[in-house]
Each structure stands twice: as structure tokens, then as C-alpha cells.
N, CA and C of each residue as an Amber inpcrd file, in Angstrom:
protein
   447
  94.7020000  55.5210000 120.6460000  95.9070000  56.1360000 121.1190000
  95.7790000  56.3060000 122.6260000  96.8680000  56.0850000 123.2620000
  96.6360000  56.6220000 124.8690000  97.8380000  57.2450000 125.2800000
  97.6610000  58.0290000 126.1470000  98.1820000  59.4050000 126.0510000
  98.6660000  59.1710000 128.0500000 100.0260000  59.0580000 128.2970000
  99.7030000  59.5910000 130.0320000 100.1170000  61.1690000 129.8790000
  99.7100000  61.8070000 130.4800000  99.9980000  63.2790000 130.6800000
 100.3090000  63.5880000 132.1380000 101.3460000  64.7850000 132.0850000
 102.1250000  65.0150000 133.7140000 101.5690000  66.6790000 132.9060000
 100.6250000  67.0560000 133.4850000 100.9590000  68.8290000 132.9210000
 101.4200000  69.9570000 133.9630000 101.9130000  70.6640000 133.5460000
 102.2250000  71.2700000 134.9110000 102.2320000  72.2640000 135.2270000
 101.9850000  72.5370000 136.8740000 100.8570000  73.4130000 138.0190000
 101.4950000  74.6070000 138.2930000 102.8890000  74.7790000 137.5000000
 103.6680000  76.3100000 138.1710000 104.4190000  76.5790000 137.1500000
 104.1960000  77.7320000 136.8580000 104.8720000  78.9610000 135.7110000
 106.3010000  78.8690000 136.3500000 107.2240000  78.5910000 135.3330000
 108.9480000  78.8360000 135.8610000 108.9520000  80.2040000 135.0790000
 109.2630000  81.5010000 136.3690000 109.9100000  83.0350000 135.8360000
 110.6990000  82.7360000 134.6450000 110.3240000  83.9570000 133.8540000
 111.4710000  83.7000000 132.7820000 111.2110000  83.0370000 131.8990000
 110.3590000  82.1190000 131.6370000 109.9220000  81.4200000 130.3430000
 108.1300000  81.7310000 130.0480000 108.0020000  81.8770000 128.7380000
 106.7290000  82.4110000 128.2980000 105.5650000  81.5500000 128.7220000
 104.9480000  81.9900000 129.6400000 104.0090000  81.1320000 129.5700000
 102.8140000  81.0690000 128.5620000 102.0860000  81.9560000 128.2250000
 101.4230000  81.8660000 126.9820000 101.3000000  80.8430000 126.2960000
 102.3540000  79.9590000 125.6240000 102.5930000  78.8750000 124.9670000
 101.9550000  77.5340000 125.5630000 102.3850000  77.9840000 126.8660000
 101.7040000  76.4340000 127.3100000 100.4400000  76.8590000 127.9000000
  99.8890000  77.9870000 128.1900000  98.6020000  78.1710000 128.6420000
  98.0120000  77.4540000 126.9870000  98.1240000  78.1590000 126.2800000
  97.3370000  77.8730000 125.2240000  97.2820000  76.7230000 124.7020000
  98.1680000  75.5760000 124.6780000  98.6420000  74.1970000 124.7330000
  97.4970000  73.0290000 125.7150000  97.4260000  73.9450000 127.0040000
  96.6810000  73.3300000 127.5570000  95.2720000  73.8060000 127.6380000
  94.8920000  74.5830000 127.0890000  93.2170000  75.1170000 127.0690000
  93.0460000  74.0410000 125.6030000  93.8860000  74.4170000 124.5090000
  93.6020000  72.8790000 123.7000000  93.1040000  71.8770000 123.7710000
  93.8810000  71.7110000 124.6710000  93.9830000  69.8750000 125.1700000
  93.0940000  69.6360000 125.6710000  92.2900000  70.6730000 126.7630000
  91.1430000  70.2910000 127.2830000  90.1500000  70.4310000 126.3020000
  89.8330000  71.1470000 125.2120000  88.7480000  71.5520000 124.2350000
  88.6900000  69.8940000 123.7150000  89.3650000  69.4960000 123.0380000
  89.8790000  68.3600000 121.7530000  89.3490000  67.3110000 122.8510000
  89.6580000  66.9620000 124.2750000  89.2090000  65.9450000 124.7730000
  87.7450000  66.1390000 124.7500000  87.1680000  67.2220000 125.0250000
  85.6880000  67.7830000 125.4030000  85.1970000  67.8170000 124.1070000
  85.9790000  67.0870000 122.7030000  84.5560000  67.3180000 121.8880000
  84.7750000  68.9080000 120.8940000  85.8410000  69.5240000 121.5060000
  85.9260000  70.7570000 120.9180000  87.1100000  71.4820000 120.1860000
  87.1650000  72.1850000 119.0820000  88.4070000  72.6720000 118.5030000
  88.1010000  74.2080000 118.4170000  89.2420000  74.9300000 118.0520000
  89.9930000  76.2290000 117.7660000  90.1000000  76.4840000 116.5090000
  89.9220000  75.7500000 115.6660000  90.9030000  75.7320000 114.1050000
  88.6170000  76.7210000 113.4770000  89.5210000  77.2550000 112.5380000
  88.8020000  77.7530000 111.8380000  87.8140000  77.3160000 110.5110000
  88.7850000  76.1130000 110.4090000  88.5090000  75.2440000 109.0370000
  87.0830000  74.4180000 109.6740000  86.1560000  74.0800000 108.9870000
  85.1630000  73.0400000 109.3040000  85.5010000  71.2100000 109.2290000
  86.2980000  71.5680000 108.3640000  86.8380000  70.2340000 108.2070000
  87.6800000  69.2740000 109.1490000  89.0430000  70.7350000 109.2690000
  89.9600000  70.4250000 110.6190000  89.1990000  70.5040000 112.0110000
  87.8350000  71.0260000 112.3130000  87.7300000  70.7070000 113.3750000
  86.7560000  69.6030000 113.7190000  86.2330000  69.2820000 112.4340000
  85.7060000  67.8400000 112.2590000  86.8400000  66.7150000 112.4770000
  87.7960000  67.1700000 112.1870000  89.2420000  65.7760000 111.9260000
  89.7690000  65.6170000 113.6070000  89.5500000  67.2480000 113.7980000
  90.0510000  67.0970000 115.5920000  89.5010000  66.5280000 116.3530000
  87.9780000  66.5540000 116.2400000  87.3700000  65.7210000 116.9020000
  87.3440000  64.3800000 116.6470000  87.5920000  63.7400000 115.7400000
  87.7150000  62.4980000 115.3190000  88.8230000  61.4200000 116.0060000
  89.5670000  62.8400000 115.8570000  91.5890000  62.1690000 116.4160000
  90.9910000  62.0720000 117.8060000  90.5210000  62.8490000 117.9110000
  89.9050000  62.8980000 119.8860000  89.5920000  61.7260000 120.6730000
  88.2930000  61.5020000 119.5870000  87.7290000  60.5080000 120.1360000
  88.0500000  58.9200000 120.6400000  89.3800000  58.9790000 119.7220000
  90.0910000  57.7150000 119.7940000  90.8890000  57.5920000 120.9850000
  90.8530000  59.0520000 121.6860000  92.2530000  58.6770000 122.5890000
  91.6500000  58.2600000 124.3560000  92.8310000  57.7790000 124.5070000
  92.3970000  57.3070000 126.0220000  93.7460000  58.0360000 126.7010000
  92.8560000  58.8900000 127.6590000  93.7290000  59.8220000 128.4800000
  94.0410000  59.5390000 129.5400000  94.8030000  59.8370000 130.1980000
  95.0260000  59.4640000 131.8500000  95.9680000  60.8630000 132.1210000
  96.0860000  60.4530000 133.4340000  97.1760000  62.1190000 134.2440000
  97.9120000  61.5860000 135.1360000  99.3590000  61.9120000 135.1470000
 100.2200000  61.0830000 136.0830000 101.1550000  62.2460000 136.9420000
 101.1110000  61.8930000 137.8670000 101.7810000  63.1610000 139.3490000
 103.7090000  62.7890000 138.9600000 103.7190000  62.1000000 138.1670000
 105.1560000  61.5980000 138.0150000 105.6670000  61.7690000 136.8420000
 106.4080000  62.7210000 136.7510000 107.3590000  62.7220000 135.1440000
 107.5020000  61.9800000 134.5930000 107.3810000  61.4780000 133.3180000
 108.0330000  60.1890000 132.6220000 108.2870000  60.8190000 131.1360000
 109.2460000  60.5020000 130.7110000 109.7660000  60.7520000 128.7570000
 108.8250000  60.5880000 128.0850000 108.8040000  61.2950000 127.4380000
 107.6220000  61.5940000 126.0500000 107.8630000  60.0650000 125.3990000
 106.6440000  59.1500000 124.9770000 107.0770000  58.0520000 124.2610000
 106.1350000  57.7370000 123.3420000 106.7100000  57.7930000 122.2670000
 105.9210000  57.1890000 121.0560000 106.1570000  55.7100000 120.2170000
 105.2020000  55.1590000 120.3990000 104.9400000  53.3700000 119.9100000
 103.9790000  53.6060000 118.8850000 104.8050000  52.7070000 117.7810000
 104.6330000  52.4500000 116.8080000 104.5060000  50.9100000 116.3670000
 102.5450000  50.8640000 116.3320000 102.4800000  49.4600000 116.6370000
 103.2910000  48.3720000 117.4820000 103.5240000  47.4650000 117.1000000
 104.7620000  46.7250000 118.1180000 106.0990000  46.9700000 117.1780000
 106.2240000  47.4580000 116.3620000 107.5490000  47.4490000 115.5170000
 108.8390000  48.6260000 115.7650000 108.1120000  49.6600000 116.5970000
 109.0790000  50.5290000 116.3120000 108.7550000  51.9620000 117.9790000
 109.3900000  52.1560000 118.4810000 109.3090000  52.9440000 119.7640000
 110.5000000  54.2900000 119.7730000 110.2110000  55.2980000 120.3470000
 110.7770000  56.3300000 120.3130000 110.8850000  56.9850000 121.8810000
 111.8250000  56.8940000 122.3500000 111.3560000  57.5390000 124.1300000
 112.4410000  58.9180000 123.9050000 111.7980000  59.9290000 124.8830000
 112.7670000  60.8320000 124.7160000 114.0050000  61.0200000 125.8300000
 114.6480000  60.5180000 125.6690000 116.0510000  59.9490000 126.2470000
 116.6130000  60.8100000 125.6580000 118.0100000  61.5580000 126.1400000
 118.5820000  62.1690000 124.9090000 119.9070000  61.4420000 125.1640000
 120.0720000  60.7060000 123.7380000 121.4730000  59.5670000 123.8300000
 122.7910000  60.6070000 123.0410000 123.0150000  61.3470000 123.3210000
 123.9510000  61.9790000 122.6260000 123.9610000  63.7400000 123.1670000
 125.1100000  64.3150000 122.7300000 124.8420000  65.3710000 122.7180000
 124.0040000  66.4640000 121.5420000 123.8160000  67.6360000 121.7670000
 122.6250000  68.3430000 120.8800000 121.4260000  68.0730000 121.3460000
 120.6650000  68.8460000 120.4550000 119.4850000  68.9880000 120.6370000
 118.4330000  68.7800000 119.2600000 117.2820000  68.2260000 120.0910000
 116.2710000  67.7530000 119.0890000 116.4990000  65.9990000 118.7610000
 115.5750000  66.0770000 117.4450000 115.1940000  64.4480000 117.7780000
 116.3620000  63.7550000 117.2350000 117.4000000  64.0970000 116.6890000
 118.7510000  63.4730000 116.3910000 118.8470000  62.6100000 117.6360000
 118.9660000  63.2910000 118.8580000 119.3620000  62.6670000 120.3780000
 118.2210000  61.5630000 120.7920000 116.8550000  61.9220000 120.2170000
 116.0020000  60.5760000 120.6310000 116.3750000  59.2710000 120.6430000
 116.4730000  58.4930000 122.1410000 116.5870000  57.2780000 121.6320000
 115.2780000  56.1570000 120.5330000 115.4400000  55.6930000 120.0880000
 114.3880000  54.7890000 119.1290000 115.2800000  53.3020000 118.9910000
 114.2430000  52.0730000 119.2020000 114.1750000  50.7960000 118.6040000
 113.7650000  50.3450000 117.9870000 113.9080000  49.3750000 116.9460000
 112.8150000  48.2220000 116.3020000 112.9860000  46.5690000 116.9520000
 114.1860000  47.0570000 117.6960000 114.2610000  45.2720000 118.0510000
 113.0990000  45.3530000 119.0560000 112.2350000  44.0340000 118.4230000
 111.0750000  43.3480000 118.8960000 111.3970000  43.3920000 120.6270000
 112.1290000  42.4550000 120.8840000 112.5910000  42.6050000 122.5050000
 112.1420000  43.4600000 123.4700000 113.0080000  44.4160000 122.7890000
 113.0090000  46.4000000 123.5360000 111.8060000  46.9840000 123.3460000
 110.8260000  46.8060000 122.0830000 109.7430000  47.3210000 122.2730000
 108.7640000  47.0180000 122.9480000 108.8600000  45.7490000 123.3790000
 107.9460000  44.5720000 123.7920000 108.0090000  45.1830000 124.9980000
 109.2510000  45.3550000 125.6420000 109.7880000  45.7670000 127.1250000
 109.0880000  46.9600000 127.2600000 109.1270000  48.0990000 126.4990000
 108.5260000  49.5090000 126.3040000 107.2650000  49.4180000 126.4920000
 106.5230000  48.7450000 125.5080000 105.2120000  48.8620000 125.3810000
 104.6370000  48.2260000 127.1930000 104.9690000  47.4280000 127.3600000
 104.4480000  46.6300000 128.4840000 104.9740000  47.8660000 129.3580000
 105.9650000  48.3100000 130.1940000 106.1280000  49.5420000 130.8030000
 105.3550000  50.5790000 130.4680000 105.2850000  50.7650000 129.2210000
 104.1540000  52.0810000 129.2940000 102.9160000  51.6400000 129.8030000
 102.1390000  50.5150000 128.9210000 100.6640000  49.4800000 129.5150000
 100.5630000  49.9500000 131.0940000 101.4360000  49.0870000 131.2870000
 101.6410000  48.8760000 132.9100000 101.2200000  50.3560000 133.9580000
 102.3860000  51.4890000 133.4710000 101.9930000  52.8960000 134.0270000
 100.9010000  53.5320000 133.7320000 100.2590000  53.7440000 132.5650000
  99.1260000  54.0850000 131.8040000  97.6760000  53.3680000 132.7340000
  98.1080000  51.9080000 133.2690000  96.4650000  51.2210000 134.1900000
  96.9080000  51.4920000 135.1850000  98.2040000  51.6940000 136.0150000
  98.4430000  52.3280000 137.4220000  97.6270000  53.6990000 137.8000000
  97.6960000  54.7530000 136.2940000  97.3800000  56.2220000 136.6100000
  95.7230000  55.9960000 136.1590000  95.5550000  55.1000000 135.7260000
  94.0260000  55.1090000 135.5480000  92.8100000  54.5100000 136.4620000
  94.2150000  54.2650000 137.5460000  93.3060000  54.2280000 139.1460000
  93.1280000  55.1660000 139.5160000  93.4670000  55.9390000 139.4890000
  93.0730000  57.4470000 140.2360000  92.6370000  58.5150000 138.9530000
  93.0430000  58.1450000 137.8890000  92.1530000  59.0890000 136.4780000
  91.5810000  58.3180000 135.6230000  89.9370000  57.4640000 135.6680000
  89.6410000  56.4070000 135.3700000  89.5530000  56.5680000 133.7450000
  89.2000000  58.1060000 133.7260000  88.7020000  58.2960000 132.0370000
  89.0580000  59.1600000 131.3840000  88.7570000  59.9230000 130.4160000
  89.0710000  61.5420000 129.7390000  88.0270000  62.3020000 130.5890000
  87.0970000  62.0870000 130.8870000  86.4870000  62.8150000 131.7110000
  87.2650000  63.5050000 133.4710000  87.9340000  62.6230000 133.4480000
  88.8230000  62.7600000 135.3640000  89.7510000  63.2720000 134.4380000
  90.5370000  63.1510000 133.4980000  91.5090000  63.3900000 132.9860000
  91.4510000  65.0180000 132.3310000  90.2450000  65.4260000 131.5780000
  89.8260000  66.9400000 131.5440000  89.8820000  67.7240000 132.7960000
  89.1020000  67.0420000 133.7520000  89.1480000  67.6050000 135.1390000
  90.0320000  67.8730000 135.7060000  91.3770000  67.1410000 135.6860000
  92.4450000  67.4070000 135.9310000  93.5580000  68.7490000 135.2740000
  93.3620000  68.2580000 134.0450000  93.8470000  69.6440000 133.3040000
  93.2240000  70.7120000 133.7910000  91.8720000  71.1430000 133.6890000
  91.2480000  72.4510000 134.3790000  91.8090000  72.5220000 135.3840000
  92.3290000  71.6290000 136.3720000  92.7860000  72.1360000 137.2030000
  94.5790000  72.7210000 137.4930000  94.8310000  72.0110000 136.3290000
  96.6170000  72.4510000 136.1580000  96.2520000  73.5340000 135.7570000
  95.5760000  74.2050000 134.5640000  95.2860000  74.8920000 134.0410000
  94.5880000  76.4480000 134.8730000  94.1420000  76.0260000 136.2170000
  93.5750000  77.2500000 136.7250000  95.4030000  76.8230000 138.0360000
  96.0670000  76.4720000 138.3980000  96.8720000  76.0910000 139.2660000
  98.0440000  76.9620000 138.8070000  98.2290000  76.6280000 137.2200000
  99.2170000  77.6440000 136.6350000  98.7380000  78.9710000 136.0710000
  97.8380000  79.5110000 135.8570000  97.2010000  80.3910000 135.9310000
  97.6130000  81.1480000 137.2460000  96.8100000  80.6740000 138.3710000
  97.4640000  81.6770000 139.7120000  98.7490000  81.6190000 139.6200000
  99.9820000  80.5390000 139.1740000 101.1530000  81.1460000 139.3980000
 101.5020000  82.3590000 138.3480000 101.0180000  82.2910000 137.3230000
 101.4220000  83.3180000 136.0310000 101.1330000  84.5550000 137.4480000
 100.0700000  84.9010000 137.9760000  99.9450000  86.2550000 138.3680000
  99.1160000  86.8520000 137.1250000  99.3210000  88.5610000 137.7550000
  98.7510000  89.2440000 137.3640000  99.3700000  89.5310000 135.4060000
  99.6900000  88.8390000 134.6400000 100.2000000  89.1240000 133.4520000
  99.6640000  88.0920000 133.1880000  98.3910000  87.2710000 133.6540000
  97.3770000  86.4070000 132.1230000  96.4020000  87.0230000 132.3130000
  96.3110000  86.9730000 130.7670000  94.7050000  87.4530000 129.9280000
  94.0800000  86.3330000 129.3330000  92.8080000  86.2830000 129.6430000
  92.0300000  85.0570000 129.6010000  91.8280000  85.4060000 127.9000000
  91.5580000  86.7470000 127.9790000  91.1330000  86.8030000 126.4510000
  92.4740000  86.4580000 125.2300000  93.8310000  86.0180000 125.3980000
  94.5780000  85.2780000 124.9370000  94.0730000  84.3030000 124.5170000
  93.3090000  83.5760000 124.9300000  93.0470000  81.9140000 124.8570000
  91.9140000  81.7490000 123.8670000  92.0530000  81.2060000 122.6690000
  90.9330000  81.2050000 121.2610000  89.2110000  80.9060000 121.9590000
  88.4610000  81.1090000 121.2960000  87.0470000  80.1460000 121.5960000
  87.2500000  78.9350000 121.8730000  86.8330000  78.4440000 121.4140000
  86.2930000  76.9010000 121.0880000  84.7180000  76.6730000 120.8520000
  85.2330000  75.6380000 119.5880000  83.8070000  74.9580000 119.6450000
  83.2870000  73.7820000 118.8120000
């Protein structure tokens, strides 16, 4: 699986941050080898899912996109009005995915010039992660954030 990630460095007032602090102390555990979950099993499985992925970090927004083998792609476009994945755009024509996949390829070895591995790519999160932290201010508690291990 490969993953580009944009995470990001500043708390917007007004929305909880909590959620995504904890989202992203995750993300860094699971790349590092490490889980939260209580189960022995699930954090055997987390690490497993882990290991497969190839991470990168990109300074540039791009739509959430999920590829499905070459047959089937999901970008988050929202083609309609409402909300949620009703509005996702998705293809199967071969063509369009072909086009997708190669655009994602393409951005995914651009950002992996400057984030070669999961290792630069952890490093990076710690650092969104302590970046949005100073913006939260004085209302984060570290002790919010589970173990790991």
C-alpha cells in the first residue's frame, strides 16, 4: 500500500483538536512498529498492515484516493451535492484508472525525493505533530494520547 500524506501543522480555533492529535500519534506508532489496541492479536494485525506500507509526506494538498488494483479508483472529489461518500467520485473504466494510478505513481516518487522512506516520513509527522501541538496552546494534555507498544 502507499500512502502520500499532507498532515497538518496548525490547529483551526473552533474545531476539536484531540481527534486529530490522536490520529496522528497513531500514525506515527503503526509506522514505528507500534499499536494502542489492547487486543494481542489486533496489535499483531497492526503491525502487519504496517509493514506493507510505503509512506511518503507531501507540502501539497491532494484528494484522498483509493485504487483498487487497476480495476476500480475512488478520489475524493465531491461530484454532487451532500455529504459523504454518495458525492465521491469513483471509476472502473480502465482508461481513467490507468490515468489515476499513473498520477498518483508519478506524485508519490516526486514526494519521495525529499521523504525517501517511512523512516523521513515518521520524522515528519513528529514534527506536524509537535508543530500542531504548539498551535493547540495551553489546552493539550500529553496524557490524552494512549501508550503504545
Amino acid at each position: 500500500m502507499k500512502l502520500i500524506l499532507h498532515p497538518p501543522r496548525k490547529h483551526e480555533p473552533g474545531k476539536p483538536w484531540e481527534r486529530l492529535a490522536l490520529r496522528l500519534h497513531r500514525l506515527i506508532g503503526l509506522l514505528d512498529g507500534k499499536s494502542d489496541s489492547k487486543n494481542p492479536e489486533q496489535r499483531q494485525l497492526d503491525r502487519l498492515v504496517a509493514s506493507h506500507c510505503q509512506v511518503t509526506i507531501s507540502n501539497i494538498p491532494r484528494p484522498n484516493t483509493l485504487i483498487l488494483g487497476r480495476r476500480k479508483c475512488f478520489e475524493a472529489l465531491r461530484r454532487g451535492l451532500g455529504r459523504g461518500f454518495e458525492t465521491t467520485y469513483w471509476t472502473t473504466t480502465a482508461k481513467e484508472v490507468e490515468q489515476i494510478v499513473q498520477g498518483f505513481d508519478n506524485v508519490f516518487d516526486d514526494c519521495r525525493k525529499s521523504c525517501p522512506d517511512n523512516q523521513a516520513a515518521i520524522t515528519e509527522l513528529e514534527k506536524a505533530l509537535s508543530d500542531y501541538k504548539q498551535s493547540v496552546g495551553k489546552g493539550w494534555k500529553k496524557s490524552k494520547l494512549p501508550p503504545l507498544s
